[in-house]
Amino acid sequence: MKGAAVQQNDPDITLITPVAPVATSTHGGRAKCLQRLVRLDLPVPKTVALSFDAVHRIAAGETLDTQDLLKPFGPSALVCVRPSSEDPDWGGPGAVLNIGMNDALYVELCDQLGQDAASAMYLRFVQAYAIHVARLDPDMFDDVPSDGPEGLSEALRAYEDETEESFPQDPAVQLAEVLRSMARAWEGTTARLLRQAKGAPADAGLGLVVQEMALGMGLGECGSGVIQLVNSKTGEPQITGRYLSQSQGRDALSKGAGAMFLGRDERGPSLQELEPEAYDALIDHTRLMRVRLREEMQAEFTIENGHVHLLDGVRVARSARAAVRIAISLAEDGIIPKEEALTRIEPRAINELLHRQVDPEAERDRLVQGIAASPGAATGRIVFSAAEAQASAARGEACILVRRETSPEDIRGMHAAVGVLTERGGITSHAAVIGRGMGLPCVVGASALTFNLRRSVLRAPDGREFRAGDIITIDGTNGEVLVGEPEMLEATQDDAFLTLMGWADEHRDIGVRANADTPADAKTARNFGAQGIGLCRTEHMFFEADRLTVMREMIFADGVGDRRAALDRLLPMQREDFAELFRIMQGQPVCIRLFDPPLHEFLPSDRAGHRELAEALDLPLSDVTRRVEDLSEYNPMLGMRGVRLGITMPEIYEMQARAIFEATIEASRDGDPVVPEIMIPLVSAKREVELVKTRVDAIAAAVRNETGVTFAYRLGVMVETPRAALRAAEIAPHCAFLSFGTNDLTQMTYGLSRDDAGRFMSTYVQQGVYPEDPFHVLDVDGVGELLSIGAARGRGAHPGLTLSICGEHGGNPESIAFCRAEGFSYVSCSPFRVPVARLAAAQLAVRDKMQFPVAK
Ligand code: PEP
Ligand code: MG
């Protein structure tokens, strides 16, 4: 490769000028950013950019005329080389500074800058070269003094001893070797895997920039530092950074001692006091970068005898909370349009604002990695049962409920706990679904922990044991289980967040509802801006202590008469539940799903529970045990549940329909008119819908007759079996809406148990059998095809049909894109995911409509 092209704007090796052919996609983000700074006439040292192609060829062994490459920098110049990957988050090899340093220049610089400065610079280069280029063990410098001429001569001697060669003196050779080693480091397997884990494509390229050193050391005020105009945690305006006299690179941040504040500060000396003009220039430069690069930037700078040089600019690192405030303030200052501000926030990052989080800077003693099932972090003492959780809550002690897996019996324990950890289960298991609904942090499928519940001991893979009362932290945002109590960041819904959500709603063109079962859920849903309830799982209302006994009486009833008697006692409770939901939602649609789970879920599973139940129902223990056995099924999720119960025990749905209609009348009397939606679960045949519809219509007519009040309602079908999707054309004419229950639909399409898939899902994903956990990210190829078929056939037979999704996928940005493209009216998801869904939906609409300018 020729270096003569440096002056000729060769796309492979070019001096960065305002017009040089430099692009992020060919030279990387750093090179492009430097060109933007050059265009702004900012004091950037002379820089040459090497393209991805050039670096790739260097890695492959091609040699570069580095003598030529060094020409633009003039004789005796020192340069540094920095990586420039397409996305700065993909990383790259560390920068190497002070290339060109040799014995002759050392003597010169000792005269010009003083011996200490010259020695420190040469030493830094020798060490970097030894470690990164000659690949020597960093430990070899452990005993070398870190500064001064002695340190330097010892380092040079150590280098020569190890390599049996003298330290290279020719700058062109030094540069060629540095470039070669950085190019090769990028192509190594570890580096590739690391960046792929951060989302980089397998063939991501690396550019390199060779930049003239602005020394930061020498006579007059010299030094280096880093500046940004906002606080990285909050996004609030705050001049942040440090400056260290007589230093290079990022030493001001890493070598805390002696580093000073930038602006005047009570805590110590500042650059503003030391060099006010340089400080003012820095602020001006960084402000200009913000406006012209349309981004909050961090600048790395050097001061040389009072003069400021900008070496580099990178996007300010930021928490989710800061990201929102930064985007909003860029838009409010007219720097970017509102629409672009919306697209600058990763929707999932919103989760971080709605839940407590482990402080990213806190130390983490990680015990094990599970599945991140419900976001947020919580610290508490370990408890192993729902009863202990309640006792702990009564004592005012925060606790983490640890179970093999949770069942409906654990609900009260879950309410009492601050977090839940389970050994089994996946993203749609009981603990996960309930946890997300309640906003309760939850980690499931932590199968690397050994659960010995009899001894009440948890054993970690590293052998550590934990007992009831020990303090752990679960991080439901990333699935980690941590020992002890790391620092937390509190949840905030600040003004910037609310502004962002308001802007999102101005653009969104698909509805967002919430899955909400209780008044508390419904209130959360409203607070988070849901446009109604898309799924109310009524069975969750039966787990309250007072109802559970009546429910069990109903299950144990000997005949229809006894069953009706028990249901009559449940009726007023259900009526009140529904009336309250209607009141909270203030006329917004509320979709109530008729009873769905297998009845045995309401029965105790152990002997002590059976005995208690026998007592409560005044029955012999043997009767209870026999009845529980009778109800047990080999495959309950495919057994007597959903509409199958509604057909075989019609009294249950009749009671629920009556409760819904009476509550409708009650809530409409003193509030906005309510049009309830009633949804039939687990339908697989048209006749099921006909039978239930006839009964529900009859109850509606009876209630209208009895009360003399008219009301409307909408009946819908939950499409969660493949057959219902395929036969949508014959089902749709009997209903007002179809809502896709993608949890069961995924389970049945794959033949994959949603409660057991956690055991092998990670192996399956790691080995590429599934690209993602299909319970987490909608499988658009298979399950998605069923959704498309169901939607098309349903609409074909019933043009006004409302379509929606109410499985857990409803809150997932990729699934929302699919549903929007299919023309669904709304998605429904856990209340805490509603803001994520609102933002994701807005981004889809905005991206369809516009293209944003890119800073040139
Ligand atoms: C579903 O199956 O997608 C659904 C929403 O219902 P559940 O999770 O209650 O089975
Ligand atoms: Mg279901």
PDB file of N, CA, C and O in Angstrom, residues 389-435:
ATOM      1  N   ALA A 389     -43.088 -15.162  53.705  1.00  0.00           N
ATOM      2  CA  ALA A 389     -43.032 -13.835  53.075  1.00  0.00           C
ATOM      3  C   ALA A 389     -44.010 -12.900  53.766  1.00  0.00           C
ATOM      4  O   ALA A 389     -43.695 -11.745  54.058  1.00  0.00           O
ATOM      5  N   GLN A 390     -45.204 -13.432  54.042  1.00  0.00           N
ATOM      6  CA  GLN A 390     -46.201 -12.587  54.700  1.00  0.00           C
ATOM      7  C   GLN A 390     -45.754 -12.211  56.110  1.00  0.00           C
ATOM      8  O   GLN A 390     -45.921 -11.070  56.545  1.00  0.00           O
ATOM      9  N   ALA A 391     -45.154 -13.198  56.799  1.00  0.00           N
ATOM     10  CA  ALA A 391     -44.683 -12.914  58.164  1.00  0.00           C
ATOM     11  C   ALA A 391     -43.583 -11.852  58.120  1.00  0.00           C
ATOM     12  O   ALA A 391     -43.550 -10.922  58.933  1.00  0.00           O
ATOM     13  N   SER A 392     -42.715 -11.978  57.133  1.00  0.00           N
ATOM     14  CA  SER A 392     -41.620 -11.028  57.002  1.00  0.00           C
ATOM     15  C   SER A 392     -42.168  -9.619  56.730  1.00  0.00           C
ATOM     16  O   SER A 392     -41.735  -8.635  57.338  1.00  0.00           O
ATOM     17  N   ALA A 393     -43.161  -9.549  55.825  1.00  0.00           N
ATOM     18  CA  ALA A 393     -43.749  -8.243  55.513  1.00  0.00           C
ATOM     19  C   ALA A 393     -44.401  -7.654  56.764  1.00  0.00           C
ATOM     20  O   ALA A 393     -44.316  -6.449  57.019  1.00  0.00           O
ATOM     21  N   ALA A 394     -45.035  -8.530  57.561  1.00  0.00           N
ATOM     22  CA  ALA A 394     -45.692  -8.044  58.774  1.00  0.00           C
ATOM     23  C   ALA A 394     -44.660  -7.458  59.744  1.00  0.00           C
ATOM     24  O   ALA A 394     -44.953  -6.516  60.477  1.00  0.00           O
ATOM     25  N   ARG A 395     -43.450  -8.001  59.722  1.00  0.00           N
ATOM     26  CA  ARG A 395     -42.386  -7.445  60.584  1.00  0.00           C
ATOM     27  C   ARG A 395     -41.742  -6.216  59.959  1.00  0.00           C
ATOM     28  O   ARG A 395     -40.845  -5.607  60.527  1.00  0.00           O
ATOM     29  N   GLY A 396     -42.174  -5.876  58.763  1.00  0.00           N
ATOM     30  CA  GLY A 396     -41.599  -4.713  58.081  1.00  0.00           C
ATOM     31  C   GLY A 396     -40.246  -5.009  57.460  1.00  0.00           C
ATOM     32  O   GLY A 396     -39.474  -4.100  57.180  1.00  0.00           O
ATOM     33  N   GLU A 397     -39.954  -6.300  57.221  1.00  0.00           N
ATOM     34  CA  GLU A 397     -38.658  -6.673  56.647  1.00  0.00           C
ATOM     35  C   GLU A 397     -38.827  -7.035  55.182  1.00  0.00           C
ATOM     36  O   GLU A 397     -39.662  -7.882  54.843  1.00  0.00           O
ATOM     37  N   ALA A 398     -38.024  -6.409  54.339  1.00  0.00           N
ATOM     38  CA  ALA A 398     -38.111  -6.726  52.911  1.00  0.00           C
ATOM     39  C   ALA A 398     -37.620  -8.154  52.684  1.00  0.00           C
ATOM     40  O   ALA A 398     -36.626  -8.571  53.269  1.00  0.00           O
ATOM     41  N   CYS A 399     -38.336  -8.908  51.839  1.00  0.00           N
ATOM     42  CA  CYS A 399     -37.892 -10.283  51.593  1.00  0.00           C
ATOM     43  C   CYS A 399     -37.988 -10.639  50.112  1.00  0.00           C
ATOM     44  O   CYS A 399     -38.759 -10.047  49.355  1.00  0.00           O
ATOM     45  N   ILE A 400     -37.144 -11.594  49.737  1.00  0.00           N
ATOM     46  CA  ILE A 400     -37.183 -12.157  48.371  1.00  0.00           C
ATOM     47  C   ILE A 400     -37.773 -13.556  48.512  1.00  0.00           C
ATOM     48  O   ILE A 400     -37.239 -14.393  49.243  1.00  0.00           O
ATOM     49  N   LEU A 401     -38.874 -13.783  47.801  1.00  0.00           N
ATOM     50  CA  LEU A 401     -39.515 -15.095  47.859  1.00  0.00           C
ATOM     51  C   LEU A 401     -38.775 -16.038  46.901  1.00  0.00           C
ATOM     52  O   LEU A 401     -38.692 -15.766  45.695  1.00  0.00           O
ATOM     53  N   VAL A 402     -38.223 -17.109  47.461  1.00  0.00           N
ATOM     54  CA  VAL A 402     -37.454 -18.061  46.661  1.00  0.00           C
ATOM     55  C   VAL A 402     -38.254 -19.353  46.566  1.00  0.00           C
ATOM     56  O   VAL A 402     -38.583 -19.956  47.589  1.00  0.00           O
ATOM     57  N   ARG A 403     -38.620 -19.763  45.355  1.00  0.00           N
ATOM     58  CA  ARG A 403     -39.431 -20.969  45.152  1.00  0.00           C
ATOM     59  C   ARG A 403     -38.857 -21.769  43.983  1.00  0.00           C
ATOM     60  O   ARG A 403     -38.196 -21.202  43.115  1.00  0.00           O
ATOM     61  N   ARG A 404     -39.155 -23.074  43.982  1.00  0.00           N
ATOM     62  CA  ARG A 404     -38.805 -23.860  42.778  1.00  0.00           C
ATOM     63  C   ARG A 404     -39.490 -23.218  41.578  1.00  0.00           C
ATOM     64  O   ARG A 404     -38.909 -22.946  40.568  1.00  0.00           O
ATOM     65  N   GLU A 405     -40.807 -23.027  41.721  1.00  0.00           N
ATOM     66  CA  GLU A 405     -41.609 -22.266  40.767  1.00  0.00           C
ATOM     67  C   GLU A 405     -42.798 -21.776  41.568  1.00  0.00           C
ATOM     68  O   GLU A 405     -43.078 -22.334  42.628  1.00  0.00           O
ATOM     69  N   THR A 406     -43.484 -20.753  41.113  1.00  0.00           N
ATOM     70  CA  THR A 406     -44.628 -20.290  41.902  1.00  0.00           C
ATOM     71  C   THR A 406     -45.907 -20.855  41.310  1.00  0.00           C
ATOM     72  O   THR A 406     -45.960 -21.237  40.137  1.00  0.00           O
ATOM     73  N   SER A 407     -46.931 -20.911  42.163  1.00  0.00           N
ATOM     74  CA  SER A 407     -48.239 -21.345  41.699  1.00  0.00           C
ATOM     75  C   SER A 407     -49.234 -20.319  42.254  1.00  0.00           C
ATOM     76  O   SER A 407     -48.853 -19.463  43.057  1.00  0.00           O
ATOM     77  N   PRO A 408     -50.489 -20.411  41.840  1.00  0.00           N
ATOM     78  CA  PRO A 408     -51.446 -19.410  42.322  1.00  0.00           C
ATOM     79  C   PRO A 408     -51.463 -19.297  43.845  1.00  0.00           C
ATOM     80  O   PRO A 408     -51.725 -18.215  44.380  1.00  0.00           O
ATOM     81  N   GLU A 409     -51.122 -20.377  44.545  1.00  0.00           N
ATOM     82  CA  GLU A 409     -51.110 -20.292  46.010  1.00  0.00           C
ATOM     83  C   GLU A 409     -50.085 -19.298  46.542  1.00  0.00           C
ATOM     84  O   GLU A 409     -50.150 -18.887  47.691  1.00  0.00           O
ATOM     85  N   ASP A 410     -49.113 -18.959  45.708  1.00  0.00           N
ATOM     86  CA  ASP A 410     -48.044 -18.076  46.172  1.00  0.00           C
ATOM     87  C   ASP A 410     -48.358 -16.598  46.003  1.00  0.00           C
ATOM     88  O   ASP A 410     -47.561 -15.744  46.378  1.00  0.00           O
ATOM     89  N   ILE A 411     -49.521 -16.320  45.405  1.00  0.00           N
ATOM     90  CA  ILE A 411     -49.802 -14.920  45.048  1.00  0.00           C
ATOM     91  C   ILE A 411     -49.677 -13.995  46.252  1.00  0.00           C
ATOM     92  O   ILE A 411     -49.065 -12.930  46.169  1.00  0.00           O
ATOM     93  N   ARG A 412     -50.239 -14.441  47.394  1.00  0.00           N
ATOM     94  CA  ARG A 412     -50.183 -13.540  48.552  1.00  0.00           C
ATOM     95  C   ARG A 412     -48.747 -13.355  49.021  1.00  0.00           C
ATOM     96  O   ARG A 412     -48.341 -12.281  49.432  1.00  0.00           O
ATOM     97  N   GLY A 413     -47.971 -14.404  48.908  1.00  0.00           N
ATOM     98  CA  GLY A 413     -46.551 -14.291  49.243  1.00  0.00           C
ATOM     99  C   GLY A 413     -45.847 -13.333  48.287  1.00  0.00           C
ATOM    100  O   GLY A 413     -44.974 -12.568  48.686  1.00  0.00           O
ATOM    101  N   MET A 414     -46.253 -13.366  47.029  1.00  0.00           N
ATOM    102  CA  MET A 414     -45.628 -12.474  46.048  1.00  0.00           C
ATOM    103  C   MET A 414     -45.970 -11.024  46.371  1.00  0.00           C
ATOM    104  O   MET A 414     -45.148 -10.128  46.245  1.00  0.00           O
ATOM    105  N   HIS A 415     -47.214 -10.811  46.790  1.00  0.00           N
ATOM    106  CA  HIS A 415     -47.602  -9.446  47.171  1.00  0.00           C
ATOM    107  C   HIS A 415     -46.770  -8.964  48.362  1.00  0.00           C
ATOM    108  O   HIS A 415     -46.469  -7.783  48.475  1.00  0.00           O
ATOM    109  N   ALA A 416     -46.417  -9.904  49.249  1.00  0.00           N
ATOM    110  CA  ALA A 416     -45.700  -9.511  50.462  1.00  0.00           C
ATOM    111  C   ALA A 416     -44.202  -9.330  50.199  1.00  0.00           C
ATOM    112  O   ALA A 416     -43.515  -8.640  50.949  1.00  0.00           O
ATOM    113  N   ALA A 417     -43.694  -9.959  49.122  1.00  0.00           N
ATOM    114  CA  ALA A 417     -42.247  -9.921  48.871  1.00  0.00           C
ATOM    115  C   ALA A 417     -41.871  -8.699  48.033  1.00  0.00           C
ATOM    116  O   ALA A 417     -42.727  -8.096  47.387  1.00  0.00           O
ATOM    117  N   VAL A 418     -40.571  -8.354  48.047  1.00  0.00           N
ATOM    118  CA  VAL A 418     -40.109  -7.263  47.180  1.00  0.00           C
ATOM    119  C   VAL A 418     -39.545  -7.802  45.865  1.00  0.00           C
ATOM    120  O   VAL A 418     -39.265  -7.050  44.941  1.00  0.00           O
ATOM    121  N   GLY A 419     -39.386  -9.134  45.803  1.00  0.00           N
ATOM    122  CA  GLY A 419     -38.883  -9.735  44.575  1.00  0.00           C
ATOM    123  C   GLY A 419     -39.064 -11.240  44.634  1.00  0.00           C
ATOM    124  O   GLY A 419     -39.270 -11.803  45.711  1.00  0.00           O
ATOM    125  N   VAL A 420     -39.001 -11.881  43.467  1.00  0.00           N
ATOM    126  CA  VAL A 420     -39.193 -13.333  43.419  1.00  0.00           C
ATOM    127  C   VAL A 420     -38.065 -13.967  42.611  1.00  0.00           C
ATOM    128  O   VAL A 420     -37.645 -13.439  41.583  1.00  0.00           O
ATOM    129  N   LEU A 421     -37.583 -15.092  43.144  1.00  0.00           N
ATOM    130  CA  LEU A 421     -36.539 -15.852  42.457  1.00  0.00           C
ATOM    131  C   LEU A 421     -37.020 -17.294  42.345  1.00  0.00           C
ATOM    132  O   LEU A 421     -37.425 -17.885  43.347  1.00  0.00           O
ATOM    133  N   THR A 422     -37.006 -17.851  41.128  1.00  0.00           N
ATOM    134  CA  THR A 422     -37.400 -19.255  40.999  1.00  0.00           C
ATOM    135  C   THR A 422     -36.324 -20.056  40.268  1.00  0.00           C
ATOM    136  O   THR A 422     -35.556 -19.511  39.481  1.00  0.00           O
ATOM    137  N   GLU A 423     -36.331 -21.332  40.577  1.00  0.00           N
ATOM    138  CA  GLU A 423     -35.367 -22.235  39.947  1.00  0.00           C
ATOM    139  C   GLU A 423     -35.822 -22.566  38.523  1.00  0.00           C
ATOM    140  O   GLU A 423     -35.033 -22.639  37.604  1.00  0.00           O
ATOM    141  N   ARG A 424     -37.125 -22.751  38.382  1.00  0.00           N
ATOM    142  CA  ARG A 424     -37.647 -23.205  37.090  1.00  0.00           C
ATOM    143  C   ARG A 424     -38.382 -22.076  36.389  1.00  0.00           C
ATOM    144  O   ARG A 424     -38.609 -21.025  36.950  1.00  0.00           O
ATOM    145  N   GLY A 425     -38.870 -22.396  35.190  1.00  0.00           N
ATOM    146  CA  GLY A 425     -39.769 -21.475  34.509  1.00  0.00           C
ATOM    147  C   GLY A 425     -39.054 -20.589  33.517  1.00  0.00           C
ATOM    148  O   GLY A 425     -37.844 -20.401  33.574  1.00  0.00           O
ATOM    149  N   GLY A 426     -39.864 -20.058  32.603  1.00  0.00           N
ATOM    150  CA  GLY A 426     -39.336 -19.166  31.573  1.00  0.00           C
ATOM    151  C   GLY A 426     -40.075 -17.842  31.623  1.00  0.00           C
ATOM    152  O   GLY A 426     -40.720 -17.523  32.626  1.00  0.00           O
ATOM    153  N   ILE A 427     -40.013 -17.146  30.519  1.00  0.00           N
ATOM    154  CA  ILE A 427     -40.485 -15.767  30.479  1.00  0.00           C
ATOM    155  C   ILE A 427     -42.006 -15.657  30.600  1.00  0.00           C
ATOM    156  O   ILE A 427     -42.541 -14.613  30.921  1.00  0.00           O
ATOM    157  N   THR A 428     -42.737 -16.766  30.334  1.00  0.00           N
ATOM    158  CA  THR A 428     -44.192 -16.686  30.516  1.00  0.00           C
ATOM    159  C   THR A 428     -44.655 -17.618  31.622  1.00  0.00           C
ATOM    160  O   THR A 428     -45.818 -17.988  31.685  1.00  0.00           O
ATOM    161  N   SER A 429     -43.755 -18.005  32.507  1.00  0.00           N
ATOM    162  CA  SER A 429     -44.180 -18.849  33.618  1.00  0.00           C
ATOM    163  C   SER A 429     -44.996 -18.005  34.602  1.00  0.00           C
ATOM    164  O   SER A 429     -45.034 -16.771  34.502  1.00  0.00           O
ATOM    165  N   HIS A 430     -45.603 -18.674  35.555  1.00  0.00           N
ATOM    166  CA  HIS A 430     -46.494 -17.995  36.489  1.00  0.00           C
ATOM    167  C   HIS A 430     -45.810 -16.814  37.168  1.00  0.00           C
ATOM    168  O   HIS A 430     -46.303 -15.679  37.171  1.00  0.00           O
ATOM    169  N   ALA A 431     -44.633 -17.074  37.751  1.00  0.00           N
ATOM    170  CA  ALA A 431     -43.937 -16.012  38.485  1.00  0.00           C
ATOM    171  C   ALA A 431     -43.656 -14.825  37.568  1.00  0.00           C
ATOM    172  O   ALA A 431     -43.811 -13.662  37.961  1.00  0.00           O
ATOM    173  N   ALA A 432     -43.267 -15.119  36.333  1.00  0.00           N
ATOM    174  CA  ALA A 432     -42.891 -14.057  35.404  1.00  0.00           C
ATOM    175  C   ALA A 432     -44.102 -13.192  35.041  1.00  0.00           C
ATOM    176  O   ALA A 432     -44.044 -11.961  35.094  1.00  0.00           O
ATOM    177  N   VAL A 433     -45.195 -13.849  34.707  1.00  0.00           N
ATOM    178  CA  VAL A 433     -46.386 -13.100  34.267  1.00  0.00           C
ATOM    179  C   VAL A 433     -46.932 -12.264  35.423  1.00  0.00           C
ATOM    180  O   VAL A 433     -47.214 -11.065  35.279  1.00  0.00           O
ATOM    181  N   ILE A 434     -47.059 -12.903  36.587  1.00  0.00           N
ATOM    182  CA  ILE A 434     -47.619 -12.172  37.731  1.00  0.00           C
ATOM    183  C   ILE A 434     -46.650 -11.066  38.154  1.00  0.00           C
ATOM    184  O   ILE A 434     -47.058  -9.945  38.447  1.00  0.00           O
ATOM    185  N   GLY A 435     -45.358 -11.383  38.174  1.00  0.00           N
ATOM    186  CA  GLY A 435     -44.361 -10.389  38.569  1.00  0.00           C
ATOM    187  C   GLY A 435     -44.441  -9.159  37.680  1.00  0.00           C
ATOM    188  O   GLY A 435     -44.489  -8.028  38.162  1.00  0.00           O
TER     189      GLY A 435
END
